[in-house]
XYZ file of C-alpha atoms in Angstrom:
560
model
C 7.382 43.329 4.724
C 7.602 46.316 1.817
C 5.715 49.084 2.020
C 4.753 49.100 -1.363
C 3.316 45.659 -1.023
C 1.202 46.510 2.078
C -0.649 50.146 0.479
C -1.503 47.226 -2.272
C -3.069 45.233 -0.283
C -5.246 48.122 1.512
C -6.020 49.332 -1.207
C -7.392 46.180 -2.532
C -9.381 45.520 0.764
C -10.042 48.699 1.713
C -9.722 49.135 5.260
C -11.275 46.113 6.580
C -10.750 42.894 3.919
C -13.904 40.527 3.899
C -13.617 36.619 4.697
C -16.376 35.719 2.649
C -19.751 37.278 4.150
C -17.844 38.432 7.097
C -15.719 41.158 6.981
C -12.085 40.457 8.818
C -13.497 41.306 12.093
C -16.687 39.356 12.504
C -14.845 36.090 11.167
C -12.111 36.618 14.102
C -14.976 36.548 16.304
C -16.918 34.025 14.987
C -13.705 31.786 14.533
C -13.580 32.405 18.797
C -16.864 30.971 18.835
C -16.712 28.254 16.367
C -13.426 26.716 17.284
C -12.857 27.953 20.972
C -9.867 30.984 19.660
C -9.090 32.830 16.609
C -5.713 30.975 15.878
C -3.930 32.051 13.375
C -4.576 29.051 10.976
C -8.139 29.319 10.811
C -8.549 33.263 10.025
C -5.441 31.990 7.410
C -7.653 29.183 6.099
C -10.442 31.599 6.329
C -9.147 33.385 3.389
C -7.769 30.341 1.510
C -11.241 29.002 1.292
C -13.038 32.126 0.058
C -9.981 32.514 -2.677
C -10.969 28.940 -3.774
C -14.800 29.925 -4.269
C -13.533 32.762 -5.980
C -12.069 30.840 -8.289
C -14.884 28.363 -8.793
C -17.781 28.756 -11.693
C -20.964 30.692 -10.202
C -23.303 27.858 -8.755
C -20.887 25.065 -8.548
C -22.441 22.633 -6.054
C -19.035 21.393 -4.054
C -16.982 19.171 -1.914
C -13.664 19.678 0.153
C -10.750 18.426 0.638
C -8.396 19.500 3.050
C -4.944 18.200 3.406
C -4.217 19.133 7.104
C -6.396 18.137 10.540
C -5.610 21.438 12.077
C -7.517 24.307 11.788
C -8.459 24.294 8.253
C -11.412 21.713 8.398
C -12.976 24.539 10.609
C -12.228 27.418 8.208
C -14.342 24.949 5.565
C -17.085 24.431 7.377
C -17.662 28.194 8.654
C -17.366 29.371 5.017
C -19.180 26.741 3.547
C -22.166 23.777 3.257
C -19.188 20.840 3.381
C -18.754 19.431 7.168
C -17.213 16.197 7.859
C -20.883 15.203 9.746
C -22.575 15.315 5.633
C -19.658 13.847 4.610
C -18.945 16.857 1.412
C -15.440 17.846 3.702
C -13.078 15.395 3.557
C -9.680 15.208 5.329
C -6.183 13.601 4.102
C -3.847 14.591 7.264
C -1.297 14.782 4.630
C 0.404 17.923 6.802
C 0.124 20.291 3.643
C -1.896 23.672 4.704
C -3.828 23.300 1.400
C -7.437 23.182 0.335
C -9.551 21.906 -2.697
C -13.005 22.887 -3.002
C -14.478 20.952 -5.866
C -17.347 19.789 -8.421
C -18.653 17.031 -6.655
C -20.418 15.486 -9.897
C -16.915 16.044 -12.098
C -14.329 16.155 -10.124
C -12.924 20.079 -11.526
C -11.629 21.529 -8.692
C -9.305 24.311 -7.724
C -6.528 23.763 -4.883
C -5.129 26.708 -2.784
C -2.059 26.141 -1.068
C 0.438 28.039 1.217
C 3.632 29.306 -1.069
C 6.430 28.799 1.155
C 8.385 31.239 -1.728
C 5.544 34.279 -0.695
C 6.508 34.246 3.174
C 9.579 36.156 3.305
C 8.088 39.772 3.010
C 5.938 38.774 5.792
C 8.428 37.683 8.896
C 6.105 36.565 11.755
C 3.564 34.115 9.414
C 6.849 32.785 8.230
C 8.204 32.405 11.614
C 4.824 31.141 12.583
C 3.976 28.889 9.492
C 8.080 27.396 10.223
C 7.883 26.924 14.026
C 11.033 28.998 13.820
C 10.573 29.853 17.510
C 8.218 28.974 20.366
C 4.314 30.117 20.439
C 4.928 32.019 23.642
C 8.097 34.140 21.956
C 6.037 35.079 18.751
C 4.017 38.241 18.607
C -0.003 37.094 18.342
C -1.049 40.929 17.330
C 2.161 41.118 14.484
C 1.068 37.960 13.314
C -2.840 38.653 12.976
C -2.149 42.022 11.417
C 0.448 40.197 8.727
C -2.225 37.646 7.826
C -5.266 40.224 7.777
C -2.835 42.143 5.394
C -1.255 38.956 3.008
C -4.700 37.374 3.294
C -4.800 34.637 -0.283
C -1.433 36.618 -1.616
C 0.967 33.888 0.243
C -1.188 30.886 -1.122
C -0.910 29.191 -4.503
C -4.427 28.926 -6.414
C -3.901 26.231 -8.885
C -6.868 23.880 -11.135
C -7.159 20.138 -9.961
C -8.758 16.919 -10.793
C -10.060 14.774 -8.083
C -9.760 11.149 -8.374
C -12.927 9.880 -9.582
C -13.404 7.377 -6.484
C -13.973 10.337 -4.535
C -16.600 11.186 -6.323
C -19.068 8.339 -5.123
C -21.324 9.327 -2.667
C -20.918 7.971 0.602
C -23.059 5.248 2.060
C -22.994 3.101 4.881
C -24.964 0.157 3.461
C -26.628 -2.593 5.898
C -26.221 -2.315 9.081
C -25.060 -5.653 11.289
C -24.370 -6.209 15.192
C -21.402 -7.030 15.957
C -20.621 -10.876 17.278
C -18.426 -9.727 20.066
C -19.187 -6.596 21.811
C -22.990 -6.274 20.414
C -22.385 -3.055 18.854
C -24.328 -1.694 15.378
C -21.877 -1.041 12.518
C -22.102 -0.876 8.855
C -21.853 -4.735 7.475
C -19.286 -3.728 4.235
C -16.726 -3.383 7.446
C -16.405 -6.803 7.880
C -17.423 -10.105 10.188
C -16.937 -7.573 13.714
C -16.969 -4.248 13.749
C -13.716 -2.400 13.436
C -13.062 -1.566 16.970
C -13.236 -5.348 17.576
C -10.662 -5.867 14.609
C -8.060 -3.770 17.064
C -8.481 -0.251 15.327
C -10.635 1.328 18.614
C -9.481 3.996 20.161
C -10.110 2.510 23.340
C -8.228 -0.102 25.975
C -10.804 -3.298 25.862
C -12.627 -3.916 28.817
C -12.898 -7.627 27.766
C -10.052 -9.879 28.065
C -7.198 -8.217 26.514
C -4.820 -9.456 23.746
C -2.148 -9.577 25.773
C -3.414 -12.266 27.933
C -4.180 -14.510 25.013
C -2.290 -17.194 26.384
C -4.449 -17.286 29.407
C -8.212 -17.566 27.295
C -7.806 -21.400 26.889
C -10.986 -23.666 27.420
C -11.239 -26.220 30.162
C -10.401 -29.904 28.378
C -10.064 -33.089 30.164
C -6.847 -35.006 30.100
C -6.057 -38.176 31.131
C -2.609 -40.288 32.026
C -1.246 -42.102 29.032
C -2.092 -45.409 31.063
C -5.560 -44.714 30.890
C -5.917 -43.986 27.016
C -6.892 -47.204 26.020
C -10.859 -46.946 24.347
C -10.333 -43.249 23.907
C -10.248 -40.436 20.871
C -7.207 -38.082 20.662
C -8.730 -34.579 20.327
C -6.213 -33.145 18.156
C -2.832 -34.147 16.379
C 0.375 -35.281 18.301
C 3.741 -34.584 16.586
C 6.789 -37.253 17.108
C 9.976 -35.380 16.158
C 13.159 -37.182 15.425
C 15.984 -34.510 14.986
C 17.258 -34.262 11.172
C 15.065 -37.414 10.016
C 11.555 -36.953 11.096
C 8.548 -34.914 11.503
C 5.291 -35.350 10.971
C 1.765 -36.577 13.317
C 2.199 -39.356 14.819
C -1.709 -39.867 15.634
C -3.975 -37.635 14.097
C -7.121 -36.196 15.815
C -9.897 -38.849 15.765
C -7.782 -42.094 16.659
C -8.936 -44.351 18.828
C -6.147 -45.728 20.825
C -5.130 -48.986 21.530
C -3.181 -50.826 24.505
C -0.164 -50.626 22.155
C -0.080 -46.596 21.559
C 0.691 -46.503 25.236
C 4.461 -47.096 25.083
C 4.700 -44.866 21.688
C 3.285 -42.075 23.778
C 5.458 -42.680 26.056
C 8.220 -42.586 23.839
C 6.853 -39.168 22.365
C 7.570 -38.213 26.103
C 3.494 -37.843 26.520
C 2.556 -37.918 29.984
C -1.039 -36.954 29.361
C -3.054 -35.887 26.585
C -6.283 -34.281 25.673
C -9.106 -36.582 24.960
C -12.730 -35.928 22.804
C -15.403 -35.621 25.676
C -18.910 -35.295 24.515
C -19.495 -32.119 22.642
C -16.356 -30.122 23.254
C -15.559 -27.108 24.950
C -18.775 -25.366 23.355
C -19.276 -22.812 21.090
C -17.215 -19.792 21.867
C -14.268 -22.317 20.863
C -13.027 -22.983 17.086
C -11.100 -26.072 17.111
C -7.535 -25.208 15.547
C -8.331 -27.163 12.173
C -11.498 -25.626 11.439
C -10.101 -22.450 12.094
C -7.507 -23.062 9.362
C -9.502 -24.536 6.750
C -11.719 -21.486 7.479
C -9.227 -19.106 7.108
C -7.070 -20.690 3.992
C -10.954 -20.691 1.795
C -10.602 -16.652 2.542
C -7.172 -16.816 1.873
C -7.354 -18.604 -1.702
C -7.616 -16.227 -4.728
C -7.090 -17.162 -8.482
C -4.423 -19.668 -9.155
C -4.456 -20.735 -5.608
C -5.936 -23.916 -3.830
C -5.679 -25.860 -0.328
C -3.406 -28.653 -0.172
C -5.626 -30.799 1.186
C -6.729 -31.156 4.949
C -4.856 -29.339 7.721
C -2.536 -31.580 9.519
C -1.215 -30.471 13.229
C -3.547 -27.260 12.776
C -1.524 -26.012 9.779
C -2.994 -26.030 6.289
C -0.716 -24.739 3.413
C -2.134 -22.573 -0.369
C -0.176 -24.104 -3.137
C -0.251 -23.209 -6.891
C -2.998 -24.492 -9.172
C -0.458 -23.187 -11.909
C 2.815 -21.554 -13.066
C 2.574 -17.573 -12.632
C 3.871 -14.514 -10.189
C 2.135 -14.714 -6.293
C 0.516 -11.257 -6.069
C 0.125 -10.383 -1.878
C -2.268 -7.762 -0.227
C 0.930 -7.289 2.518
C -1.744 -4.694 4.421
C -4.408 -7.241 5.235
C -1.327 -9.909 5.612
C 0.318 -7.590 8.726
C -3.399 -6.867 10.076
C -4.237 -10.839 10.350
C -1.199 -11.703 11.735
C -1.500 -8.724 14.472
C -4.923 -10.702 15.458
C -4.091 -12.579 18.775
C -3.164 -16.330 18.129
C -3.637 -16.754 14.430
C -0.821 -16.610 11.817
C -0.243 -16.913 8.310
C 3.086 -16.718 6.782
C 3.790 -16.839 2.699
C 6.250 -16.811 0.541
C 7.765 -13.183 -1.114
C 5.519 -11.010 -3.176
C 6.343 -10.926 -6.683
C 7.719 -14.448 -6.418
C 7.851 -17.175 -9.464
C 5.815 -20.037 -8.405
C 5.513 -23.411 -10.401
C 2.383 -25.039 -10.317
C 2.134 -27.170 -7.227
C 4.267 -25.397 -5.213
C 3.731 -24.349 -1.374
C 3.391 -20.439 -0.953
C 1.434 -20.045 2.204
C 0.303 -21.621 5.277
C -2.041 -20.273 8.249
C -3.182 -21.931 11.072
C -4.391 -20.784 15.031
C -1.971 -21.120 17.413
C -3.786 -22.460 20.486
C -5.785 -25.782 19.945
C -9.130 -23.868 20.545
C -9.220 -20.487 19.193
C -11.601 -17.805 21.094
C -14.419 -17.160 18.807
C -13.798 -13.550 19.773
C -9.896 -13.842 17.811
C -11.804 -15.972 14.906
C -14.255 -13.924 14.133
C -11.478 -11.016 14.094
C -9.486 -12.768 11.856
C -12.689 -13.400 9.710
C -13.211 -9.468 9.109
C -9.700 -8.251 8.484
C -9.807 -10.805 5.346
C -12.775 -10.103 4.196
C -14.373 -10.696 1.232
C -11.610 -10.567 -1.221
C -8.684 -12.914 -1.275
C -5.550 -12.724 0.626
C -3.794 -14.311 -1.807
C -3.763 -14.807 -5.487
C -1.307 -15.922 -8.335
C -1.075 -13.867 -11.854
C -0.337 -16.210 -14.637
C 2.222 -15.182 -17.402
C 0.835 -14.305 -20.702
C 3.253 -14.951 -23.665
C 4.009 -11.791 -24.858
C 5.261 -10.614 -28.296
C 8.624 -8.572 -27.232
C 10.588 -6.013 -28.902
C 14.260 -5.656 -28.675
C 15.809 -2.314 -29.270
C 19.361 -2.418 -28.844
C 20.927 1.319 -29.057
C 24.701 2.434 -28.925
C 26.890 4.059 -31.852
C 29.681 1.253 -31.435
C 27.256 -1.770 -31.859
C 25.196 -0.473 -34.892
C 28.249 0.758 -37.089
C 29.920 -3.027 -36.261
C 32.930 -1.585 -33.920
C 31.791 -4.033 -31.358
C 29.898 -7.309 -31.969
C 26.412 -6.885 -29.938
C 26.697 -9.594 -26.736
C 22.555 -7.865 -25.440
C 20.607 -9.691 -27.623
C 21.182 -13.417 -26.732
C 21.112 -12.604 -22.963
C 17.861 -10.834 -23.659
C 16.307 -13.380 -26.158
C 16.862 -16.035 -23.048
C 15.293 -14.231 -20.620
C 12.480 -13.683 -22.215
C 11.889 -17.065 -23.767
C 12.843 -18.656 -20.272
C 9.531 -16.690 -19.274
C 7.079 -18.000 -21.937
C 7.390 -15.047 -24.101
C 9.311 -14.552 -27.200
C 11.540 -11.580 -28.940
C 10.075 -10.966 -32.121
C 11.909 -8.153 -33.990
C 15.030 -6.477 -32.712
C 16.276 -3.165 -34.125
C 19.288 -1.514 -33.945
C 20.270 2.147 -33.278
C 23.056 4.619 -32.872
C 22.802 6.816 -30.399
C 21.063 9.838 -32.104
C 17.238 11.332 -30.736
C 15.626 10.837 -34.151
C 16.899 7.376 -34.950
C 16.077 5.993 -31.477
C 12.325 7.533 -32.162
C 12.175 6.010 -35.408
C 13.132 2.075 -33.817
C 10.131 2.357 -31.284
C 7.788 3.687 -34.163
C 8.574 0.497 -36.420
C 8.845 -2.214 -33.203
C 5.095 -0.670 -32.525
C 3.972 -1.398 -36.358
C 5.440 -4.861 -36.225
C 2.874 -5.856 -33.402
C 5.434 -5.700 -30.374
C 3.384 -5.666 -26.938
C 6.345 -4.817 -24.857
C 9.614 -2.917 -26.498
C 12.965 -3.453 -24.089
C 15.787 -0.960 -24.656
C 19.325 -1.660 -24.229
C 21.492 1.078 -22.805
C 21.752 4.152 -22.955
C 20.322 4.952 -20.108
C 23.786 6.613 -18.055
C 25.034 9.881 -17.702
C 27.248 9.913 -20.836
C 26.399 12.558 -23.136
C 25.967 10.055 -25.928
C 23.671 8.452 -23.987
C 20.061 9.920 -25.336
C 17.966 6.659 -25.265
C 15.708 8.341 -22.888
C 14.993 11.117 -25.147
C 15.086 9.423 -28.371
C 11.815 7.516 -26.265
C 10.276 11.100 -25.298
C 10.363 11.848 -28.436
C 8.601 8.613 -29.933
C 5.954 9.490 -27.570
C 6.167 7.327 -24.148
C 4.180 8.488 -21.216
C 4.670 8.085 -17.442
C 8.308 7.352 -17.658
C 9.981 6.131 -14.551
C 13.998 6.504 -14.236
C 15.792 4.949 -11.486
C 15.375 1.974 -9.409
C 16.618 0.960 -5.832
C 18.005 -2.173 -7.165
C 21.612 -3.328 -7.048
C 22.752 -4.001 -10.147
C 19.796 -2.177 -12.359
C 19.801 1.660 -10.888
C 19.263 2.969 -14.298
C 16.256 1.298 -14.956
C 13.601 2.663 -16.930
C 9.896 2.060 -17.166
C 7.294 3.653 -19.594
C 4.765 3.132 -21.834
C 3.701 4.156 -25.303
C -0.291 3.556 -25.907
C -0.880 -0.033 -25.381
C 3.037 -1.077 -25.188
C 4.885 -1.237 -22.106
C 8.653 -0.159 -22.535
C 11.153 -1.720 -20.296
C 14.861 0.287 -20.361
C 17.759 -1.975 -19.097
C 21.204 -0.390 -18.188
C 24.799 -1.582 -19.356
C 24.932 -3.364 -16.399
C 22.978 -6.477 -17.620
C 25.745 -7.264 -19.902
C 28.140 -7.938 -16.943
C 25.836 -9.007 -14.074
C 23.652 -12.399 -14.703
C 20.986 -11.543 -12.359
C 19.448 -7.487 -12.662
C 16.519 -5.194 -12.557
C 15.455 -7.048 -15.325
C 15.071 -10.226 -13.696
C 12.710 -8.592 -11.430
C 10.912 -6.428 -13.411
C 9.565 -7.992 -16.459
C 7.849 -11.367 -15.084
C 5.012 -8.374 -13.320
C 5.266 -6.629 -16.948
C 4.287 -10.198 -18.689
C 1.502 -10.906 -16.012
C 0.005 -7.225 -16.816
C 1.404 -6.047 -12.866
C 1.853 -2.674 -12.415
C 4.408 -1.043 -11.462
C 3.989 2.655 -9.843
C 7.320 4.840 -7.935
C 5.965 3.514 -4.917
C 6.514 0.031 -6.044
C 9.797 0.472 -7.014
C 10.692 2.060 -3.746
C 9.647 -1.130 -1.640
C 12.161 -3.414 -3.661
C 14.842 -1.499 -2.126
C 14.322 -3.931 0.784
C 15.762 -7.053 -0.651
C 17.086 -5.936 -4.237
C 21.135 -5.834 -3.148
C 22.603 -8.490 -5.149
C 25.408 -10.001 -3.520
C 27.200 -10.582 -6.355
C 28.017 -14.474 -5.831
C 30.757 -16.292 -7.747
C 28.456 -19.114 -8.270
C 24.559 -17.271 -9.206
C 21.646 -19.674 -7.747
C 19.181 -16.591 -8.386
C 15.840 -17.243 -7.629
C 17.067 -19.845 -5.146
C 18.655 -16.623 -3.417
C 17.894 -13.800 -1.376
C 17.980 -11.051 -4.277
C 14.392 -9.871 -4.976
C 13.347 -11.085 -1.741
């Protein structure tokens, strides 16, 4: 640590810096009380919190935000009103030593965060702060004095805006019991409370998952000889390999003298009968537990296919549009003991009347317990829904030196053109350009005048010096540009958007490939989708084309 730097600090200070209303010594004490020692991360945080009310306007009324679990929350709520009990302190275990204290009517907030770049004049906070060698080889009285010295100088203070969901003020709402283990929980959390939906901390003393296959009600069967006069509970399956599948009696017949032998040729020795009122009510009978679940399921564009057959009900298409997937509440219901539901791709083309999903429960009575679990993980909003393509009027920009000056006859355009009108939409101006800043610009400002709701670029998008589409499109003004894609052909992608228009840059690479980026990209730019850096990085799993001879794409893997 310089010399220099440390007579700065003291002098600053004076001999004993303040934490707020403590000076440095009462606030090591008080941390010991408060959270049990004085680590080093709370007299650290200590200071990073009082920097941040420094920094805030005289009477702000505020919230928290702290980015780490350890230590820091403390530090906030020994300095400060906000606690995690009122709900003002809130914690993203993002593992960033930072904190935001913050407006909590406007969201203006100011962030103070440990500079990695300030820690090398101070060795044992940086050998600390870096785990750069066990807790019981660092030196605990080096380290306090460092920190009591550096104090706020190691941290970055910089002005943030808080997302405005943040700003709502908490509320629990009504309050329910839960079905299954009689608990009181707030009623927005769903049909059980979450502990019963599997998130508890806690190994159930009930009847655990894991023994699923044991929770089955008692049912009477009889011998296929003596099935004459009675009703088939549920529906019984005759498989022919390669040629045949489907229920050969479905639940409700009444058998005859003559379904003996074709139950015997089923290889049905005996079989579950109606008896009475069932197995009672802590049992949902495998159909009703799939119509009940598919009604969740459906959102827009979606309805049943009719009534569930075998205990399986399928979602099909009530028209032509991309299936849009909440893939979180899909893995949570399917990690619900014997229920499943199973769909096709995200981001897939579906025609109208096509299959896309199908749920059903697995057992032929499902434990109320599982039901009503599968109940609250979907909710109140749909599992499933299906964004329909708007026509769209399109843009075509096509940019390269070679092409506008007639050297080489332009081959983007038709390939383009096709693509788009294959997907209900229609190119309604294309403009050429060299490859020059201004004159790129100038082709974005007059597709925009012409009425173009989405502008695609050809191009230009390499490493090639001549190749400046992406700051010809800076310069005409696009925002929130994305470069780069983890797709296989279509790295070079670009995504953007100037006002109201959405741009969409293609690489060379569509001229060679049939199938690209492009293929994937602009159906969720025609249904008004979306489409953030973390989207883009989840398409790396499936977007390797595989370059056939012969392209079936869609009926292919790529995209999926």
């Amino acid at each position: 640590m310089r010399t220099e730097q440390v007579n700065e600090l003291k002098q600053k200070n004076g001999s004993t810096p303040m934490i707020g209303p403590y000076t440095y010594d009462e606030f090591f004490e008080a941390a010991r009380s408060f959270h049990g020692s004085p680590a080093p991360g709370l007299i650290l945080g200590g200071f990073m919190v009082a920097e941040a009310t420094r920094h805030l306007p005289e009477d702000t009324i505020f919230d928290a935000i702290s980015e780490t679990s350890w230590c820091l929350p403390d530090a906030v709520q020994m300095l400060s009103l906000c606690s995690t009990g009122n709900g003002w302190l809130k914690v993203f275990n993002l593992g960033i030593y930072a904190v935001t204290l913050y407006d909590k009517y406007e969201g203006a907030g100011i962030r103070v965060c440990v500079n990695p770049s300030k820690l090398e004049d101070w060795p044992e906070i940086k050998s600390w702060f870096f785990k750069l060698k066990p807790k019981r080889e660092q030196d605990t009285q080096r380290l306090h004095q460092e920190i009591r010295m550096a104090g706020a100088s190691i941290c970055s203070v910089e002005k943030r805006q808080i997302k405005p969901d943040l700003l709502k003020r908490r509320e629990k709402g009504e309050i329910a019991v839960c079905p299954i283990c009689g608990d009181a929980y707030p009623a927005p959390f769903g049909a059980v409370c979450r502990t019963c939906q599997g998130e508890g901390p806690y190994i159930s003393s009930k009847i655990n998952e894991n023994e699923s296959m044991l929770l089955r009600p008692e049912l009477k069967a009889v011998p296929v000889e003596q099935v004459e006069g009675t009703t088939a509970l549920h529906d019984m399956t005759r498989i022919a390999p390669g040629t045949h599948k489907a229920a050969e009696f479905v639940k409700g017949h009444n058998f005859e003298a003559g379904d003996i032998c074709r139950l015997q040729q089923m290889g049905k020795n005996r079989i579950y009968i109606e008896e009475g009122q069932g197995p009672g009510k802590d049992w949902i009978h495998e159909n009703d537990a799939a119509c009940n679940f598919a009604k969740l399921m459906c959102g827009e564009g979606l309805e049943l296919s009719g009534e569930p057959h075998e205990g399986k009900i399928n979602l099909k298409a009530s028209r032509d549009g991309i299936l849009l997937a909440d893939i979180d509440k899909l893995t949570r219901f399917n990690m619900v003991a014997d229920v499943m539901v199973s769909a096709r791709k995200g981001f897939s083309l579906v025609k109208k009347g096509s299959k896309v999903a199908g749920t059903r429960a697995i057992p032929l009575y499902l434990a109320r317990s599982f039901f009503e679990r599968a109940l609250a993980v979907l909710g109140d909003t749909p599992l499933f829904s299906i964004k329909a393509l708007t026509p769209k009027k399109v843009g075509l920009l096509i940019t390269g030196t070679e092409i506008f000056t007639g050297l080489i006859e332009d081959k983007f355009e038709p390939v383009v053109s096709g693509k788009v009108r294959n997907l209900g939409s229609r190119v309604i101006k294309t403009v050429f350009a060299p490859d020059e800043r201004d004159r790129i610009k100038m082709a974005v400002d007059e597709l925009k005048q012409y009425g173009c709701e989405i502008i695609i670029t050809t191009a230009g998008l390499s490493v090639d010096p001549d190749d400046v589409t992406r700051q010809g499109l800076e310069d005409a003004g696009v925002k929130d540009m994305l470069y780069g894609a983890p797709i296989l052909p279509g790295a070079m992608t670009l995504l953007a958007h100037t006002d109201d228009v959405k741009v969409l840059g293609v690489p060379a690479c569509a001229l060679y490939f049939r199938t690209t980026s492009l293929d994937l990209l602009l159906p969720r730019l025609l249904a008004g989708v979306g489409v953030s850096r973390l989207d883009l990085a989840r398409m790396a799993d499936g977007a390797f084309c595989m370059e056939c001879k012969v392209c079936t794409y869609p009926k292919c893997p790529f995209g999926k």
